[in-house]
Structures are given as structure tokens and as C-alpha cells.
Amino acid sequence: MNLTQLTSQIILMFILMLVGLLVNKLGFMHAQTSTDLTNILLYIVSPCLIIQAFEKTFSADRLQILARVIAGIVIIYVLMIIVTQLLFKRVSDQNLRRIMRYGAVYSNAGFMGIPLTSSLFGATGVFYAVASLAAFNIFSWTHGITLFTGQQGNRRDNLKQIVFNPNIIAIVVGLLIFVTSLQLPTIANSAIKYVSSVNTPLSMIVIRNSLADVKLNHATLDKRLWLVILLRNLLFPYLAIVVLQLMGITGIPLFTTVLMAACPVAGIVVLFSLKVHGDPGPAVALMSISTILSVVTIPIVFALVNLH
């Protein structure tokens, strides 16, 4: 495992965020532009990324291992959701509470995890990372988004929002493509690759643009955010190690899944905050500090994999 490569990939994310800072300083992105780009990322780019991730050659052995990985990931998510609900239920500030709960549970699996996995483990690693990416999108667009939007409207409306969400549809389509080994038309496949390729740079630009307008003060650097960072960067990844090893998962499937779990706070926490017109300050601070510390914490997590 090349930790130097891993660190280089994380540094690359910071460079992309600096482009977002430049965009902000030049006045190229206004509030409405940021909102529009957020919607494009959530409803168009993300589904393309999901479908592309599932375009792998079918194999019964791979499917069996993938099924075990998925089961382990589901267990991990359920445990994380329970822990965060218990720990943060007394936080009175609704905006801060939902940011803390989301930030602790959801890692930057798509924006950071996939590029890191590809660099370290190649195509085989990316195949198993699909499980984490799929689980992230299912949980994020069901439990995660509910943390921000609440139980608005009746249950039927909420169910329709989940079922017809482009990301959930993309997961279903992706599964069908993998199981049937369906080959998409060359033009369609190229279009999906082109659109999904903007995921990382555009996300970093939008997020850093928001960061540029946020002052890191007492309000945004709430001391309770450090507990979220401890959970997200170290304790929950260690939980993933324990659960996966108890299930007999080893090798690349283990390392890939742990890497996805060890990524810092998901950037979507900022996008979701913007979407419901909440104060993104704590979300940006949380994501930024978590990402900075991940340069150190991800290698620590992998050291724990070898020691456990």
C-alpha cells in the first residue's frame, strides 16, 4: 500500500479547492450560480458517477464477496446512525445538530474515496468501492437528506421523493448493468464519463467558494465539532475494521472499504445545508478541518488495519 500516493491524492483535493477560492475572489460565482451548480452536482453529475461505477464485468465470485461487503457496510451504517442519534440528540441548535449527525456518519466516499481507491488499488479496488458508494447514496438520500429536510408532507410524498430521486434510480440502473453485463452504447457511455469526470473538481470548487465567505469564529468552530471529527476520522473507520474482519473480509475488499470509511466528512453536508438555506458555516468548518486532518488520520487507520 503506497501511503505516499494516498497523501498526494489528498493534496490534489486541496489544490482543486484553491481554484474555488480563486473563482470566489474573482467574483465569478454568485449565490444563484452556487445554488444552480449544487443542483447540477446532486441531480445530474452524481447519478452519472454512480452508473459509471457499476460498469464492471460480472463474476459470481466477485458478486459473492461484494454481497458480504455490502452486508458489512449496512451494519456499519446502522451502528453509526444509532450512535450519532444518541450522542447528539440533546444539541438544541437544529442546524448544528443535523450537521453533526450527518458529518459523523457520512464520509467523502464519492468525491475523495473513488479517486483514492483508483490510485491505490486500481480497477479491482474501484469494483469493491462501488458497494460503499452505493450504500452512501442510498443512506445519504434517505436518512441523510431527512436530517435536513425533516418529515415534510405525507409519507407517500416522502417515499416518492426517495424512489424517484435520480441518485437512487442510478443505483438501480447500475445494479442491472452489472448483473446483466450490459454494454451501454458507446456514445451514451462516453457522455456519462464526460459528465461524471467533472464531479471532483466541480464539487471542490463549489465547496471552496462557500468556504471563502465563511469566517472561522467561535460560532463556526463549535467545540462539539471536534467529537464529530474524532468519530468520522478515527472511531467509525475503526468500527468498520472490526465489523469487516469479524465477517471474514480481507485483502483488497477490506482495504478498499476501510479507505472509503476513513475519508473525511462528506462535502455534501455543505451542499445539503445550502439546499435548505441553512447556515453552512459549521458544515464548511467541519468538512475543512476533517479533510485537513485526514492527511494524518487515513494513514493511522490503515496502520490499525495491519495491527488489528
C-alpha angles and dihedrals in degrees: 000000000000108000091178090062090047092053091047091055091051091050088052089060090056091051090054090050089054087061087058090052090052090049090053095047091050090051094238095134122055128183095270091047090053091050092049093049090048090057091047090053095047100041107029114017096042095053090050090051090051094050092047091052091058095053095105132129112266118247128170092217092049090048092053093051091043090054091055091047091051091050090051092048092051090052090049093050093049091051092047093049092050093047094049093045090055096042099047104032092103095055101115098198104087094202093050093042095055092045091051094048094046095041094052095049104039124064128196089263097150104034097040108008099062096049091047092047093049091050096048104033106018124212094335091057093047090054092059091040086064088075092057092043092050093047091047092054095044094048095037093051093045112030096015100052091043088062087064105032098036125206095315118169125357126318093258091057091048091050091050090051089054099042095045095041107125091230094054090046089050090054092053091047090047092052091051091050091052097045094046095037087229115182113217118221111273093244093050092046092050091049091051091050093049093050095044091048091071092057099095101038095041093047092050091047094050093045095047090046088059091045091055091065096046121093113214100227138137091289096053095037096056108173090232089069089073090067089053090052091049090052096043100042102036121000100048093044087052088050087054091053092052096046095045095047091048086056091053096250113151142158122024094349089057096043093045094049093046090049091054090048093047094057116112127258112314115258089223088077086075093044092050090049090052091046093060091039093246126149104278093193098098091041093052092046091048094048093044097049092042090051093048092050092046089076085072103026098053092059088046090054091051090049087055090052090058094044098044 
